[in-house]
Coordinates of C-alpha atoms in Angstrom, one line a residue:
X23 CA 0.0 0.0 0.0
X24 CA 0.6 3.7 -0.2
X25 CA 1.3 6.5 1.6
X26 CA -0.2 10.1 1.0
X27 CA 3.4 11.2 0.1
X28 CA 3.9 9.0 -2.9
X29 CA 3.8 10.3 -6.4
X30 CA 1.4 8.4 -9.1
X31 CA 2.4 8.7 -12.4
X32 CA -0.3 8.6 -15.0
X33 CA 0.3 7.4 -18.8
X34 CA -1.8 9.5 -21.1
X35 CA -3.1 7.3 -24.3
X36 CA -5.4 3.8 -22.8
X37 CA -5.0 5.4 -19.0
X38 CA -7.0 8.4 -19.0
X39 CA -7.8 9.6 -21.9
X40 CA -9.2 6.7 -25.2
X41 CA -7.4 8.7 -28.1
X42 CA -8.1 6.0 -30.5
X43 CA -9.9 7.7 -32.3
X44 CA -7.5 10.7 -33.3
X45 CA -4.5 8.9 -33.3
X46 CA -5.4 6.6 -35.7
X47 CA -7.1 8.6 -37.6
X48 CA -3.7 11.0 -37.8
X49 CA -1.2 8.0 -38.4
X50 CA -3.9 6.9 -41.4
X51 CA -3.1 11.1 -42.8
X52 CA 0.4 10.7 -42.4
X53 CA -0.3 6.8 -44.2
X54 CA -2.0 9.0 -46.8
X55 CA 0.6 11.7 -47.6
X56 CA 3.4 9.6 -47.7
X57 CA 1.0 7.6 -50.5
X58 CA 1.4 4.5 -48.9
X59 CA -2.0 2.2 -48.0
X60 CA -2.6 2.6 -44.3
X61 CA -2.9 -0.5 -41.9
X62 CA -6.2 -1.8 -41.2
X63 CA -8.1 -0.2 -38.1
X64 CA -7.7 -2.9 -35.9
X65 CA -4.1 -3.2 -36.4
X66 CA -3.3 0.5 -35.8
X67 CA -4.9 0.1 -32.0
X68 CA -1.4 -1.2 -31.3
X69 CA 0.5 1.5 -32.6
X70 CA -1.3 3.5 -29.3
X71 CA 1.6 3.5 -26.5
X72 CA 5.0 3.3 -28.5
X73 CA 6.8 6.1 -29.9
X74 CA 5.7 7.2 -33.9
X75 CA 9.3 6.9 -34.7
X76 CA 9.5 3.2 -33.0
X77 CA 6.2 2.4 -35.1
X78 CA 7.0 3.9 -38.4
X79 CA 10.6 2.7 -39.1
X80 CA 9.6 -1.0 -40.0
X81 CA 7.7 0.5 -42.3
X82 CA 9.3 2.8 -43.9
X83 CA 13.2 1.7 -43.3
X84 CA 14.3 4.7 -44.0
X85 CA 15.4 7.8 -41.5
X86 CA 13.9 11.1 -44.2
X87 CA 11.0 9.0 -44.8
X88 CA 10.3 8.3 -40.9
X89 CA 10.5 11.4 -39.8
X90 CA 8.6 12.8 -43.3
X91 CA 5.7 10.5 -41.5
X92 CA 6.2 11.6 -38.3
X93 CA 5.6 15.1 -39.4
X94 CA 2.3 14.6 -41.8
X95 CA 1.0 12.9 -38.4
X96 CA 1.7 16.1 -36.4
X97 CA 0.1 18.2 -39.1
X98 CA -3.3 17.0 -38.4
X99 CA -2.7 16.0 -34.5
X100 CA -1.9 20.3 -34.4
X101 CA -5.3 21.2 -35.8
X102 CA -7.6 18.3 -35.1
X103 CA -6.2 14.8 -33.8
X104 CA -5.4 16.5 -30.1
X105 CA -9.0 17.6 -29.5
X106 CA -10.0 13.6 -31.0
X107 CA -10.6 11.7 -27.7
X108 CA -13.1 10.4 -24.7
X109 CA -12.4 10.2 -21.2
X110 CA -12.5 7.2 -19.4
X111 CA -15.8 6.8 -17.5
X112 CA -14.9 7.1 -13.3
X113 CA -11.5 8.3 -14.4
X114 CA -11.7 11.8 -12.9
X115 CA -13.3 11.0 -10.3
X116 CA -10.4 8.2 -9.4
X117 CA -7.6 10.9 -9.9
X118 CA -9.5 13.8 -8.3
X119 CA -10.2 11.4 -4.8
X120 CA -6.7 9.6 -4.7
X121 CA -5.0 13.9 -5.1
X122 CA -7.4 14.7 -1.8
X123 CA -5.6 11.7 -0.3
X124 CA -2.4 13.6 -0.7
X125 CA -0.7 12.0 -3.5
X126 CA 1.5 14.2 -6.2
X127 CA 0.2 13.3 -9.9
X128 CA 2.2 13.6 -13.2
X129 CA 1.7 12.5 -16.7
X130 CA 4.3 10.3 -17.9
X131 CA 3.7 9.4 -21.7
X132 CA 5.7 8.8 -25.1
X133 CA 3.6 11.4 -26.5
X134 CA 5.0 14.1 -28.1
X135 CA 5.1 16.7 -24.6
X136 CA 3.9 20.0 -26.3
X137 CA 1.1 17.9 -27.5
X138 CA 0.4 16.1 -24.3
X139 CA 0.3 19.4 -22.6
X140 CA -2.4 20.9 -24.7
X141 CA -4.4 17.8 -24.0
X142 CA -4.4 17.6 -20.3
X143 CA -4.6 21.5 -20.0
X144 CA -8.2 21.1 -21.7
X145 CA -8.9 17.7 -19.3
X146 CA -11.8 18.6 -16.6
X147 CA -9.3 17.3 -14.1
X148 CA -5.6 18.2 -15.8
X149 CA -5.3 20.5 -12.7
X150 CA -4.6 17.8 -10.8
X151 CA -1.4 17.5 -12.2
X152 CA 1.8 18.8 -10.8
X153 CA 3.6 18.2 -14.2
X154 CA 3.4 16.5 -17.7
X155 CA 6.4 14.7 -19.1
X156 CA 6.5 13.9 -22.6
X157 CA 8.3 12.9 -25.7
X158 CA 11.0 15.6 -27.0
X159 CA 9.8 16.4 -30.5
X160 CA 13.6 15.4 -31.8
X161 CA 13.0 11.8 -30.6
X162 CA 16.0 11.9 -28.2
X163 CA 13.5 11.1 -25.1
X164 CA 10.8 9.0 -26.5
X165 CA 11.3 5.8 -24.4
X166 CA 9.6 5.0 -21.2
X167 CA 13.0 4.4 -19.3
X168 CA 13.7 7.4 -20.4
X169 CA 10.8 9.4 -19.8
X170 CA 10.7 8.0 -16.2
X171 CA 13.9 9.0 -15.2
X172 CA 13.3 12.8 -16.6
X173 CA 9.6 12.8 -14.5
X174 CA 12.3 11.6 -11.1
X175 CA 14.9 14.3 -12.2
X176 CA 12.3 17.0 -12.8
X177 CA 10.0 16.5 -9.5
X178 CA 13.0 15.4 -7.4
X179 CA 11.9 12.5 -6.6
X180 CA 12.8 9.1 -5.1
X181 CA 12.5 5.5 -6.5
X182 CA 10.5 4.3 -3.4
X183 CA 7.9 7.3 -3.7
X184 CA 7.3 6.7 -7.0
X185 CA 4.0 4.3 -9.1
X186 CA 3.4 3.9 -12.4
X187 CA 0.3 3.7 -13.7
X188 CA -0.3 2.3 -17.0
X189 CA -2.0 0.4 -20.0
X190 CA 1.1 -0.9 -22.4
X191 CA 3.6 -3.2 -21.7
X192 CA 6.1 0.0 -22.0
X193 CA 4.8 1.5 -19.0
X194 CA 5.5 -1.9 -16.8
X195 CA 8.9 -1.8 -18.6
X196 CA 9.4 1.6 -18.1
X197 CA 9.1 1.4 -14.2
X198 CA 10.8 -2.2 -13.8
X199 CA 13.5 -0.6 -15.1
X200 CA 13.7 2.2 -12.2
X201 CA 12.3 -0.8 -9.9
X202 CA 9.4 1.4 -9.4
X203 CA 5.9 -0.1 -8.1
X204 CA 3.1 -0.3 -10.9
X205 CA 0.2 -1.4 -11.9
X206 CA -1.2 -2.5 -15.0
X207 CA -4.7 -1.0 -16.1
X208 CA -7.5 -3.1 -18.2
X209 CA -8.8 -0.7 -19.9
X210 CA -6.7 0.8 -22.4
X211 CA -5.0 -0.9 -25.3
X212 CA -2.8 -3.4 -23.6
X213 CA -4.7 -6.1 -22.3
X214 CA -4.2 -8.4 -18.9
X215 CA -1.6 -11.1 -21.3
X216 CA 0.5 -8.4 -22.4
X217 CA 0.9 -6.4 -18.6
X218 CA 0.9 -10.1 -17.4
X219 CA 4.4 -11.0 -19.0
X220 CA 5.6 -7.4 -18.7
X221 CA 5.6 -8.6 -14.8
X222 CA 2.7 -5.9 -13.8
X223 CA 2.9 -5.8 -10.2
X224 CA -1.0 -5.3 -10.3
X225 CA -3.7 -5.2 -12.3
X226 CA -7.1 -2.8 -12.3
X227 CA -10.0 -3.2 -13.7
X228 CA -11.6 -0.5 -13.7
X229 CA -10.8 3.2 -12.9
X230 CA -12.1 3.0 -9.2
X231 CA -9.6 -0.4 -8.3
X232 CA -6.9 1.8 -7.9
X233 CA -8.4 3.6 -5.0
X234 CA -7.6 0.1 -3.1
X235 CA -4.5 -0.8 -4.9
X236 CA -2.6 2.1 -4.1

């Protein structure tokens, strides 16, 4: 268990906000302007929690074109794909109770940080945040190991304060790696197998089983 001073870091993307919708539909644009056939639907849900770089280099094999696809995605993710998402039902309410409780709350996610800002800025609860941690737009801090340790450095915090919360295998990686206590969430884009062998230390639900898990 928890105490009030620990510090609960949030992934973004399958954790509090589904952005299914716009990120597919902006990886599908950048599909579009590079003239290449998009993946099917289904098959771009998985693309949700990796870096774009990390998802568009098999495909393209080639540095230019990656980041050419990297920025057609950001073209329509600036003007329409960050508004382009739903947020989780009990969600707020989750966050909102476990800040009275004392806990510090970030936003640790591989998305692009100016981007990431803008969206929990405009969340109903984003003030609930201390900070958002993100993606440099360059690519040079993209993975979660490495977005971890810059949410530790920037909050000055310790290894044994620290949770992360998250739906992707990279999030469990991400805080292994630090040795930091997690848990794995059921209703993102990860699924129970995938936190499972990631070696989640816990699994939720719903929104409202972290208010016993933590």
């Amino acid at each position: 268990m928890s105490t009030a001073h620990d510090v609960l870091f949030f992934d973004l993307d399958g954790t509090l906000i589904d952005s299914a919708v716009g990120i597919t539909r902006c990886i599908t644009h950048a599909f579009e302007r590079m003239q290449q056939v998009a993946p099917p639907l289904e098959a771009l849900r998985s693309w949700i929690g990796p870096s774009l770089r990390t998802s568009f280099g098999p495909v393209f094999n080639d540095a230019d074109k990656v980041e050419q696809a990297v920025e057609f995605y950001r073209e329509r993710f600036d003007t329409d794909g960050w508004r382009e998402h739903d947020v989780f039902d009990d969600i707020e309410d989750t966050v909102r109770t476990l800040k009275a409780r004392g806990h510090r709350l970030a936003v640790v996610t591989a998305k692009n940080e100016p981007h990431a800002r803008r969206i929990v800025e405009h969340l109903p609860f984003g003030d609930c945040f201390d900070d958002v941690i993100g993606a440099t737009p360059d690519g040079s801090r993209s993975s979660k190991p490495q977005l971890v340790a810059e949410a530790l450095s920037r909050l000055s915090l310790r290894l044994a304060q620290c949770w992360m919360i998250g739906d992707r295998r990279m999030d469990i990686e991400g805080a292994r790696h630090h040795g930091l206590r997690n848990i794995g969430v059921l209703w993102g884009f990860g699924g129970a197998e995938e936190l499972r062998q990631a070696g989640a230390g816990a699994l939720a639900e719903r929104p409202t089983d972290l208010l016993a898990l933590i």
